[in-house]
Structures are given as C-alpha cells and as structure tokens.
Short mmCIF file of C-alpha atoms in Angstrom, two decimals:
data_model
loop_
_atom_site.label_atom_id
_atom_site.label_comp_id
_atom_site.label_asym_id
_atom_site.label_seq_id
_atom_site.Cartn_x
_atom_site.Cartn_y
_atom_site.Cartn_z
CA UNK A 73 -0.28 0.00 -0.04
CA UNK A 74 1.38 3.21 -1.14
CA UNK A 75 -0.34 6.59 -0.63
CA UNK A 76 0.44 10.19 -1.39
CA UNK A 77 1.47 12.42 1.42
CA UNK A 78 0.59 16.23 1.96
CA UNK A 79 1.11 18.79 4.69
CA UNK A 80 -2.38 20.47 5.48
CA UNK A 81 -1.03 22.23 8.57
CA UNK A 82 1.70 24.31 10.05
CA UNK A 83 3.11 25.92 13.48
CA UNK A 84 5.90 28.02 14.50
CA UNK A 85 7.93 29.14 17.15
CA UNK A 86 10.64 31.36 15.97
CA UNK A 87 13.44 33.74 17.44
CA UNK A 88 11.92 36.25 14.87
CA UNK A 89 8.43 35.22 15.15
CA UNK A 90 5.84 33.04 16.61
CA UNK A 91 2.80 32.25 14.44
CA UNK A 92 3.13 32.00 10.63
CA UNK A 93 2.15 35.61 9.93
CA UNK A 94 4.89 36.99 12.08
CA UNK A 95 7.07 34.16 11.14
CA UNK A 96 6.41 34.57 7.43
CA UNK A 97 6.68 38.63 7.38
CA UNK A 98 9.89 38.25 9.20
CA UNK A 99 11.84 35.87 6.66
CA UNK A 100 10.49 37.48 3.68
CA UNK A 101 11.77 41.00 4.96
CA UNK A 102 14.98 39.29 6.19
CA UNK A 103 14.34 40.54 10.14
CA UNK A 104 16.39 38.63 12.44
CA UNK A 105 15.51 37.43 16.04
CA UNK A 106 18.91 37.68 17.37
CA UNK A 107 19.57 39.49 20.59
CA UNK A 108 21.74 40.36 23.52
CA UNK A 109 21.45 37.13 26.35
CA UNK A 110 21.46 39.17 29.52
CA UNK A 111 21.70 35.19 30.92
CA UNK A 112 24.85 34.47 28.72
CA UNK A 113 26.60 37.96 29.48
CA UNK A 114 25.88 37.45 33.31
CA UNK A 115 27.60 33.91 33.00
CA UNK A 116 30.63 35.11 31.07
CA UNK A 117 29.64 32.61 27.63
CA UNK A 118 32.16 33.90 25.05
CA UNK A 119 29.02 34.20 22.93
CA UNK A 120 26.47 36.19 24.78
CA UNK A 121 24.01 36.48 22.11
CA UNK A 122 20.87 34.07 21.19
CA UNK A 123 17.84 33.46 19.25
CA UNK A 124 15.30 32.78 21.72
CA UNK A 125 11.54 33.13 20.72
CA UNK A 126 9.34 35.56 23.03
CA UNK A 127 6.40 33.90 24.43
CA UNK A 128 4.34 35.96 27.07
CA UNK A 129 2.27 34.22 29.84
CA UNK A 130 -1.10 35.25 28.21
CA UNK A 131 -0.01 33.34 25.07
CA UNK A 132 1.10 30.46 27.41
CA UNK A 133 -2.26 30.25 28.84
CA UNK A 134 -4.07 29.54 25.33
CA UNK A 135 -2.15 26.38 25.27
CA UNK A 136 -2.00 25.43 28.87
CA UNK A 137 -4.16 26.06 32.05
CA UNK A 138 -3.28 27.89 35.05
CA UNK A 139 -2.71 24.64 36.82
CA UNK A 140 -0.82 23.15 34.39
CA UNK A 141 1.79 26.26 34.23
CA UNK A 142 2.27 25.90 37.73
CA UNK A 143 5.53 24.70 38.66
CA UNK A 144 5.78 24.43 35.03
CA UNK A 145 9.77 25.21 33.95
CA UNK A 146 10.43 23.49 30.27
CA UNK A 147 10.65 25.99 27.44
CA UNK A 148 10.86 23.18 25.18
CA UNK A 149 7.78 21.56 25.76
CA UNK A 150 5.96 25.01 25.99
CA UNK A 151 7.23 25.98 22.40
CA UNK A 152 6.80 22.30 21.05
CA UNK A 153 3.16 22.57 22.25
CA UNK A 154 2.43 26.00 20.68
CA UNK A 155 3.71 25.13 17.51
CA UNK A 156 2.17 21.80 17.32
CA UNK A 157 -1.59 22.84 18.59
CA UNK A 158 -1.20 25.68 16.23
CA UNK A 159 0.00 23.29 13.15
CA UNK A 160 -3.20 21.17 14.16
CA UNK A 161 -5.73 24.24 14.35
CA UNK A 162 -4.29 25.56 11.04
CA UNK A 163 -5.11 21.90 9.20
CA UNK A 164 -8.74 22.56 10.67
CA UNK A 165 -8.63 19.62 12.59
CA UNK A 166 -11.03 19.77 15.73
CA UNK A 167 -9.40 18.75 19.46
CA UNK A 168 -12.10 16.38 20.28
CA UNK A 169 -13.13 15.69 23.79
CA UNK A 170 -14.42 12.04 22.98
CA UNK A 171 -13.59 8.87 25.49
CA UNK A 172 -12.24 7.41 22.40
CA UNK A 173 -9.00 8.80 21.39
CA UNK A 174 -8.36 9.43 17.29
CA UNK A 175 -6.78 6.06 16.37
CA UNK A 176 -5.70 7.46 12.92
CA UNK A 177 -3.96 10.13 14.12
CA UNK A 178 -0.78 10.48 15.98
CA UNK A 179 2.38 12.64 16.82
CA UNK A 180 6.17 11.88 16.08
CA UNK A 181 7.73 15.10 17.60
CA UNK A 182 11.47 15.36 18.46
CA UNK A 183 13.98 16.97 20.69
CA UNK A 184 17.33 16.84 21.93
CA UNK A 185 16.49 17.56 25.44
CA UNK A 186 13.46 18.10 27.72
CA UNK A 187 12.97 20.52 30.53
CA UNK A 188 16.70 21.12 31.38
CA UNK A 189 15.52 24.13 33.84
CA UNK A 190 13.21 22.23 35.42
CA UNK A 191 16.05 19.31 36.03
CA UNK A 192 18.10 21.23 37.37
CA UNK A 193 15.18 22.78 39.84
CA UNK A 194 14.71 19.32 40.55
CA UNK A 195 18.05 18.62 41.49
CA UNK A 196 18.61 21.49 44.11
CA UNK A 197 15.21 20.56 45.42
CA UNK A 198 16.61 17.07 46.32
CA UNK A 199 19.99 18.05 47.32
CA UNK A 200 18.29 20.52 49.76
CA UNK A 201 15.93 17.09 50.86
CA UNK A 202 12.50 18.77 49.27
CA UNK A 203 12.09 15.78 47.06
CA UNK A 204 8.39 16.04 48.06
CA UNK A 205 8.25 19.42 46.92
CA UNK A 206 9.22 18.68 43.36
CA UNK A 207 5.52 18.78 42.21
CA UNK A 208 3.60 16.09 40.08
CA UNK A 209 4.72 16.78 36.74
CA UNK A 210 8.32 16.98 37.18
CA UNK A 211 8.67 13.71 35.55
CA UNK A 212 6.42 14.48 32.52
CA UNK A 213 8.56 17.83 32.46
CA UNK A 214 11.83 16.11 32.03
CA UNK A 215 11.33 13.01 30.29
CA UNK A 216 12.46 13.07 26.66
CA UNK A 217 9.13 11.95 25.35
CA UNK A 218 7.37 15.06 27.35
CA UNK A 219 6.44 16.97 24.38
CA UNK A 220 4.97 14.45 22.38
CA UNK A 221 2.79 13.25 25.72
CA UNK A 222 1.81 16.50 26.25
CA UNK A 223 0.56 16.94 22.62
CA UNK A 224 -1.02 13.59 22.31
CA UNK A 225 -3.12 14.14 25.64
CA UNK A 226 -4.27 17.50 24.41
CA UNK A 227 -5.27 16.53 21.44
CA UNK A 228 -6.31 12.82 21.96
CA UNK A 229 -4.15 11.14 19.89
CA UNK A 230 -4.32 7.52 19.63
CA UNK A 231 -1.72 6.31 16.85
CA UNK A 232 2.09 6.31 17.14
CA UNK A 233 3.12 9.17 20.24
CA UNK A 234 6.30 9.28 20.26
CA UNK A 235 9.66 11.36 20.12
CA UNK A 236 12.37 10.90 17.96
CA UNK A 237 16.23 12.16 18.63
CA UNK A 238 19.00 12.79 16.55
CA UNK A 239 20.83 16.01 17.14
CA UNK A 240 20.22 18.66 14.29
CA UNK A 241 18.56 16.09 12.36
CA UNK A 242 15.64 15.67 14.29
CA UNK A 243 13.14 17.55 12.96
CA UNK A 244 13.83 16.89 9.40
CA UNK A 245 13.67 12.83 10.46
CA UNK A 246 10.33 13.88 12.32
CA UNK A 247 8.76 14.73 9.21
CA UNK A 248 10.28 11.80 7.18
CA UNK A 249 9.10 9.13 9.56
CA UNK A 250 5.92 10.89 9.66
CA UNK A 251 5.93 10.41 5.86
CA UNK A 252 6.44 6.61 5.94
CA UNK A 253 4.01 5.35 8.49
CA UNK A 254 1.48 7.14 6.39
CA UNK A 255 2.44 6.28 3.21
CA UNK A 256 2.42 2.70 4.62
CA UNK A 257 -1.23 2.83 5.69
CA UNK A 258 -0.28 2.73 9.32
CA UNK A 259 -1.70 6.20 9.99
CA UNK A 260 -4.20 8.78 8.40
CA UNK A 261 -2.27 11.82 9.94
CA UNK A 262 0.76 12.80 11.88
CA UNK A 263 1.46 15.68 13.72
CA UNK A 264 5.50 16.01 13.08
CA UNK A 265 8.16 18.31 14.46
CA UNK A 266 10.69 18.95 16.98
CA UNK A 267 11.63 21.40 19.44
CA UNK A 268 14.20 22.78 21.76
CA UNK A 269 14.74 24.31 24.98
CA UNK A 270 16.33 27.61 25.84
CA UNK A 271 18.95 28.61 28.05
CA UNK A 272 22.80 28.46 28.99
CA UNK A 273 22.23 24.86 30.33
CA UNK A 274 21.36 23.86 27.07
CA UNK A 275 24.00 26.19 25.05
CA UNK A 276 26.96 26.09 27.41
CA UNK A 277 28.53 23.06 26.10
CA UNK A 278 28.47 24.33 22.71
CA UNK A 279 30.17 27.68 23.84
CA UNK A 280 33.10 25.41 25.81
CA UNK A 281 33.28 23.79 22.11
CA UNK A 282 34.28 27.11 20.48
CA UNK A 283 31.81 26.77 18.26
CA UNK A 284 29.67 30.08 18.82
CA UNK A 285 30.61 33.33 17.77
CA UNK A 286 32.03 35.53 20.13
CA UNK A 287 32.97 38.74 17.73
CA UNK A 288 29.11 39.97 17.82
CA UNK A 289 28.07 40.29 21.25
CA UNK A 290 27.61 44.05 20.71
CA UNK A 291 25.76 43.83 17.27
CA UNK A 292 23.67 40.56 17.72
CA UNK A 293 21.62 40.94 14.23
CA UNK A 294 25.21 40.79 12.56
CA UNK A 295 26.15 38.05 14.50
CA UNK A 296 24.84 35.08 12.53
CA UNK A 297 26.43 35.02 8.95
CA UNK A 298 26.21 31.67 7.27
CA UNK A 299 28.01 31.45 3.68
CA UNK A 300 30.10 34.57 4.76
CA UNK A 301 33.84 34.97 4.80
CA UNK A 302 33.48 36.54 8.28
CA UNK A 303 31.47 34.07 9.58
CA UNK A 304 33.04 33.20 13.02
CA UNK A 305 30.96 30.42 14.63
CA UNK A 306 27.20 29.87 14.87
CA UNK A 307 24.71 31.83 17.32
CA UNK A 308 22.51 29.61 19.95
CA UNK A 309 19.14 29.30 19.13
CA UNK A 310 15.77 27.75 20.24
CA UNK A 311 11.66 27.23 19.58
CA UNK A 312 9.64 24.71 17.52
CA UNK A 313 8.07 23.89 14.11
CA UNK A 314 5.15 21.55 13.57
CA UNK A 315 3.51 20.33 10.46
CA UNK A 316 0.26 17.88 10.13
CA UNK A 317 1.15 15.55 7.49
CA UNK A 318 -1.81 13.73 6.31
CA UNK A 319 -2.88 11.32 3.60
CA UNK A 320 -4.07 13.08 0.24
CA UNK A 321 -7.30 11.07 -0.06
CA UNK A 322 -8.23 12.38 3.23
CA UNK A 323 -7.45 15.80 2.96
CA UNK A 324 -9.24 16.44 0.00
CA UNK A 325 -12.20 14.72 1.49
CA UNK A 326 -11.70 17.43 4.05
CA UNK A 327 -11.58 20.09 1.29
CA UNK A 328 -8.43 21.90 3.43
CA UNK A 329 -5.72 23.76 2.26
CA UNK A 330 -2.71 21.77 1.10
CA UNK A 331 0.69 23.40 1.49
CA UNK A 332 2.76 20.98 -0.04
CA UNK A 333 3.41 17.42 -0.87
CA UNK A 334 6.36 14.87 0.61
CA UNK A 335 7.56 13.37 -2.32
CA UNK A 336 10.53 11.32 -0.19
CA UNK A 337 13.69 11.58 1.53
CA UNK A 338 16.64 9.74 3.42
CA UNK A 339 18.44 9.53 6.70
CA UNK A 340 21.56 7.88 6.79
CA UNK A 341 25.14 8.24 8.75
CA UNK A 342 28.71 8.16 7.90
CA UNK A 343 29.70 6.23 10.48
CA UNK A 344 32.21 8.81 11.96
CA UNK A 345 34.62 6.94 9.45
CA UNK A 346 36.79 8.76 6.78
CA UNK A 347 36.36 12.13 7.58
CA UNK A 348 33.25 11.71 9.82
CA UNK A 349 33.27 12.56 13.37
CA UNK A 350 30.98 13.41 16.33
CA UNK A 351 31.29 16.70 15.18
CA UNK A 352 32.00 16.95 11.57
CA UNK A 353 30.24 15.29 8.62
CA UNK A 354 31.27 12.54 6.28
CA UNK A 355 31.25 13.97 3.26
CA UNK A 356 30.72 11.00 1.52
CA UNK A 357 27.79 10.05 3.37
CA UNK A 358 26.18 13.46 2.94
CA UNK A 359 26.24 13.26 -0.68
CA UNK A 360 24.72 9.66 -0.55
CA UNK A 361 22.22 11.06 1.58
CA UNK A 362 21.20 13.65 -0.76
CA UNK A 363 21.79 11.15 -3.63
CA UNK A 364 19.12 8.44 -1.94
CA UNK A 365 16.80 11.09 -1.22
CA UNK A 366 16.11 12.13 -4.55
CA UNK A 367 15.98 8.53 -5.58
CA UNK A 368 13.51 7.73 -3.16
CA UNK A 369 11.46 10.75 -4.35
CA UNK A 370 11.61 9.69 -8.06
CA UNK A 371 13.24 12.91 -8.98
CA UNK A 372 16.13 14.11 -11.30
CA UNK A 373 18.76 16.79 -9.95
CA UNK A 374 18.08 19.22 -12.27
CA UNK A 375 14.18 19.37 -11.06
CA UNK A 376 15.63 21.04 -7.76
CA UNK A 377 14.57 24.69 -7.68
CA UNK A 378 16.02 25.58 -4.86
CA UNK A 379 17.88 24.12 -1.43
CA UNK A 380 17.35 25.15 2.36
CA UNK A 381 20.88 24.11 3.51
CA UNK A 382 22.03 23.28 7.18
CA UNK A 383 24.71 26.02 6.67
CA UNK A 384 25.39 27.04 10.43
CA UNK A 385 28.50 29.63 9.64
CA UNK A 386 31.05 27.60 10.52
CA UNK A 387 33.88 26.98 8.61
CA UNK A 388 31.93 23.68 7.16
CA UNK A 389 29.55 25.97 4.86
CA UNK A 390 31.74 25.53 2.18
CA UNK A 391 32.22 22.00 2.69
CA UNK A 392 28.17 21.95 2.27
CA UNK A 393 28.34 23.66 -1.06
CA UNK A 394 30.81 21.37 -2.18
CA UNK A 395 28.80 18.10 -1.00
CA UNK A 396 25.59 19.82 -2.64
CA UNK A 397 27.37 20.73 -6.22
CA UNK A 398 28.72 16.81 -6.02
CA UNK A 399 25.91 14.97 -5.37
CA UNK A 400 23.45 17.01 -7.96
CA UNK A 401 26.39 17.41 -10.33
CA UNK A 402 25.42 21.19 -10.76
CA UNK A 403 27.61 24.34 -10.24
CA UNK A 404 27.86 28.00 -11.08
CA UNK A 405 24.81 29.71 -12.62
CA UNK A 406 23.40 26.03 -12.92
CA UNK A 407 23.07 25.43 -9.20
CA UNK A 408 19.60 26.16 -7.50
CA UNK A 409 19.04 28.90 -5.30
CA UNK A 410 20.08 28.39 -2.03
CA UNK A 411 19.43 29.90 1.38
CA UNK A 412 20.00 29.59 5.44
CA UNK A 413 17.69 30.43 7.62
CA UNK A 414 20.19 30.65 10.59
CA UNK A 415 21.43 34.08 9.49
CA UNK A 416 17.82 35.29 11.25
CA UNK A 417 17.12 32.82 13.91
CA UNK A 418 20.56 31.23 14.92
CA UNK A 419 20.98 27.48 15.12
CA UNK A 420 17.86 25.90 17.03
CA UNK A 421 19.56 22.64 17.33
CA UNK A 422 16.92 20.15 17.43
CA UNK A 423 14.63 22.28 16.43
CA UNK A 424 16.29 23.85 13.56
CA UNK A 425 15.30 20.86 11.03
CA UNK A 426 11.34 21.96 11.99
CA UNK A 427 11.30 25.50 12.18
CA UNK A 428 13.89 25.73 8.99
CA UNK A 429 11.30 23.26 6.89
CA UNK A 430 8.19 25.62 7.78
CA UNK A 431 10.50 28.06 5.96
CA UNK A 432 10.51 26.00 3.26
CA UNK A 433 7.02 24.90 2.75
CA UNK A 434 5.88 28.48 2.79
CA UNK A 435 8.50 29.49 0.42
CA UNK A 436 7.06 26.41 -2.21
CA UNK A 437 3.04 27.57 -0.98
CA UNK A 438 3.57 31.53 -1.45
CA UNK A 439 5.82 31.55 -4.05
CA UNK A 440 8.93 33.13 -2.92
CA UNK A 441 12.87 32.43 -1.99
CA UNK A 442 13.88 34.26 1.24
CA UNK A 443 16.92 36.08 1.72
CA UNK A 444 20.45 35.61 3.04
CA UNK A 445 21.31 38.19 5.05
CA UNK A 446 24.91 38.58 6.36
CA UNK A 447 26.74 37.29 3.74
CA UNK A 448 27.72 40.41 1.91
CA UNK A 449 30.83 39.23 2.14
CA UNK A 450 30.54 36.19 0.27
CA UNK A 451 33.08 33.22 1.30
CA UNK A 452 35.62 33.21 -1.52
CA UNK A 453 35.50 29.18 -1.59
CA UNK A 454 31.90 28.94 -1.95
CA UNK A 455 32.03 31.68 -4.72
CA UNK A 456 34.43 29.19 -6.60
CA UNK A 457 31.53 26.72 -6.75
CA UNK A 458 28.30 28.45 -7.47
CA UNK A 459 27.40 31.94 -8.74
CA UNK A 460 26.41 34.63 -6.74
CA UNK A 461 23.36 35.07 -8.05
CA UNK A 462 22.24 31.33 -6.63
CA UNK A 463 22.75 33.04 -2.70
CA UNK A 464 19.87 35.72 -3.19
CA UNK A 465 20.16 38.47 -0.60
CA UNK A 466 17.10 39.60 -1.07
CA UNK A 467 13.46 38.21 -1.39
CA UNK A 468 12.81 36.77 -4.89
CA UNK A 469 9.38 36.45 -5.90
CA UNK A 470 8.86 33.56 -8.10
CA UNK A 471 6.98 30.20 -8.21
CA UNK A 472 8.57 27.09 -7.10
CA UNK A 473 8.03 23.29 -7.80
CA UNK A 474 10.57 21.56 -5.74
CA UNK A 475 12.71 22.42 -2.74
CA UNK A 476 15.25 19.99 -1.02
CA UNK A 477 15.92 20.54 2.59
CA UNK A 478 18.80 19.01 4.65
CA UNK A 479 19.77 18.76 8.17
CA UNK A 480 23.34 17.70 9.43
CA UNK A 481 23.96 16.77 13.19
CA UNK A 482 26.18 15.65 15.73
CA UNK A 483 27.06 12.00 15.52
CA UNK A 484 27.62 12.27 11.87
CA UNK A 485 23.98 11.87 10.84
CA UNK A 486 22.01 13.13 7.96
CA UNK A 487 18.78 13.81 6.60
CA UNK A 488 17.46 15.03 3.32
CA UNK A 489 13.48 16.05 2.38
CA UNK A 490 12.46 16.58 -1.27
CA UNK A 491 8.83 18.71 -0.91
CA UNK A 492 6.98 19.29 -3.93
CA UNK A 493 4.30 21.97 -4.30
CA UNK A 494 1.04 20.30 -4.80
CA UNK A 495 -0.52 19.77 -7.70
CA UNK A 496 -3.41 17.51 -8.61
#
C-alpha cells in the first residue's frame, strides 16, 4: 500500500516570529530574531547573543491551564505544544473531547533534551531534602518524550505518539518518519516536528566547544553569518516547528488547504568513519544521503529549484556547498537557489530542521525565496563553486516546484527531504 502524503497544517515558534503571519513577514523581510542575552552575559559566555522566541504568559494560557503552568519550567515543551497545536488548528482539525482517542492520528515530535531548567530545579530541591516538593509534573516535564506526551493528551491522539532524537537532524527525521508511517497505511495523519529548550544549560556545551561566535556581542543581528567570509561560529537558538502530514485522499475529503507534498527523502550516517567524526560530517555520507533522497522521491537533480541548507556559519559551510554540488552534479549558474534561515534565527539545534522546514514549505506555497542576510562578503571558497546569484540577499518572488531541505547533525547523521508544490 503506497499513498501520497501532503502537508495541511503548519505551526511555528521562532526567534523572529511566533505564529505563521509574524514568521512569514520576518523571513520575507530578512528580520533577525537574534538579541543580546543577559543570562549569557551574566555567566560570562564567550557568545553572549542568542535567538530565543518571545512567549508571554498571556499567550501560554491559550495552550495550558493555570494549573498546568504552576511549577512549569520546560521551555522546549512550551514551544512544542504551541507550535503543534497551532499546526493542528491550521489544518482545520478539531480537538475532540471524546472518551475514545483518534486512532488514525498520532505525533512524532522530536527534541534533544526536555525540561533542562526543570531538571536543574529538581536537582537542587533533592539536594536540599525537598524531594516531596518536586510536584506531580516533574517527570512529565523532564522525560525526553514529554513534548509528544503533552501533545498526545491535549489532542487525544491514538496512533503512534513518540519522540525522536538525532541532534540537528531531528526535525527532518520526524517529518520523514511521519511520511513513511502514513505512506505505508499505518496512520491517516501525523503531527510531526521538533523543539529545543532555551538557555545557558543547553548552550553551554557549545560555547565550551568554541563553535559559537564571540565577535558580535555588541551587534547581535550581525552575528549569524552563514556562507560569509567573516563567519566566526553559530549563534545558539531555540524554538519549535510543526507540520500536519496527511494522506492525500483524507485531506481532499476534508477540503482543506494543502501547503505542499512530501515526495520522499532519506536519513543516513557517515558512521564517524573517513572524514566523519562526532562533530564533523562524512562528505561521502552527505552526498549519498542527498542522492538517495532524490531516488526515493523519484526525481532527477535538475528538478530541484531551491535548497534550504543546514549552513551553520562555521568553517563547514563551504564543505556543505561542495557536497551539494557533487551530489547534484550542478555548479555555477546552474546551481539551485540556496538559503539558510540560520542567518535570521541562529542555530536552533534539535528544532532547527523543523523551523527551517516550515520556512521551506512557506516558500513553496507562497512562491518566494527568502533572503540570506549577513553574507554580503561571500566566502570565496563558496563563490568558486556556485554563482553569487544563486545566493539571494533580497527576497525573490518566483514560483517554485521542488525544494530540497537538508539537516546534518552531531554524531555524523544526515537527513534530506524532498518537498513539492502540490498539484492534482
């Protein structure tokens, strides 16, 4: 049994916009969500800027009750629930109060960690002999599957309810897992996506690795510089992105808007062999992932109109462009348009793939290519491979048919999605 899979709902909690309208406006206009971070400054991080969504208590109360928010301290679950429920609502799906769950609907919602601040708070209470004061939701907030458990309960989902985790590839992987489950007939729809906690206890390890920029603490919006000659490391970020994937016939029967079709994709690993390490991708595996994604989707390389890259603003950006060029057999002016959302939101870690996929899907649906900001001084190694016109620095209004979205994560893991504008 093989069924077509489409995307009927989107939800977004990003540093430069919460909700589809704010986010779409931001990415079309090159608006950054990166700001000075007082916590990182106080703790004397090398990188003292971050991309963090702005969530008010008033907004939180639209998704959680006052009782649920009492002793609540998990930014990642908060972001994921907001994005996930917004995507569900955007797909015009009801929130049922039936006794019986919705057997045809599930969620695969990924994360890297869950409730790191709640976990730290709990450790202090335990050490102070206050274990009984941890509260009844400490486990739900700190277990890795907390975000999918909260969404499953709020939406009454009866199909697969789980959390995946594969570093920066998590969001792309969640969509591909959802696609495969629906295509095989095991579910009618899946709420997919990923989320990441905010704050120094998530970002500290990266600062210690010295992969974050330290040169733009007084100019935050200039800090994230993918594909730039002056790129000096990534800016840490957080948030969540979500999508409702649905079997085509079910979507047509409901008469809902279809944003895009998922043609297929691939995930693999370089096995930390050859040039691959815990923190560096194996180029052979990256190229194989892209090629196998095209094969799985049934397309040729020349069908790809645009690429939404991983492109983190580190020394690996030129290697990523080289891998794309080798895998597609395209270079110079023949190379597809390529952009990196990280220039506006930073690197949102386990949420990166899903937040960036929402941006990719919006481009397909609305017919535009969002600009790359902060790369006016293009890396000469990149310029030697592809024409500068392929890296737009202003929004381009154009019809797109197919976008490739890739994510590459710690552990030498890779994911590539092939997304298509929906046609009958």
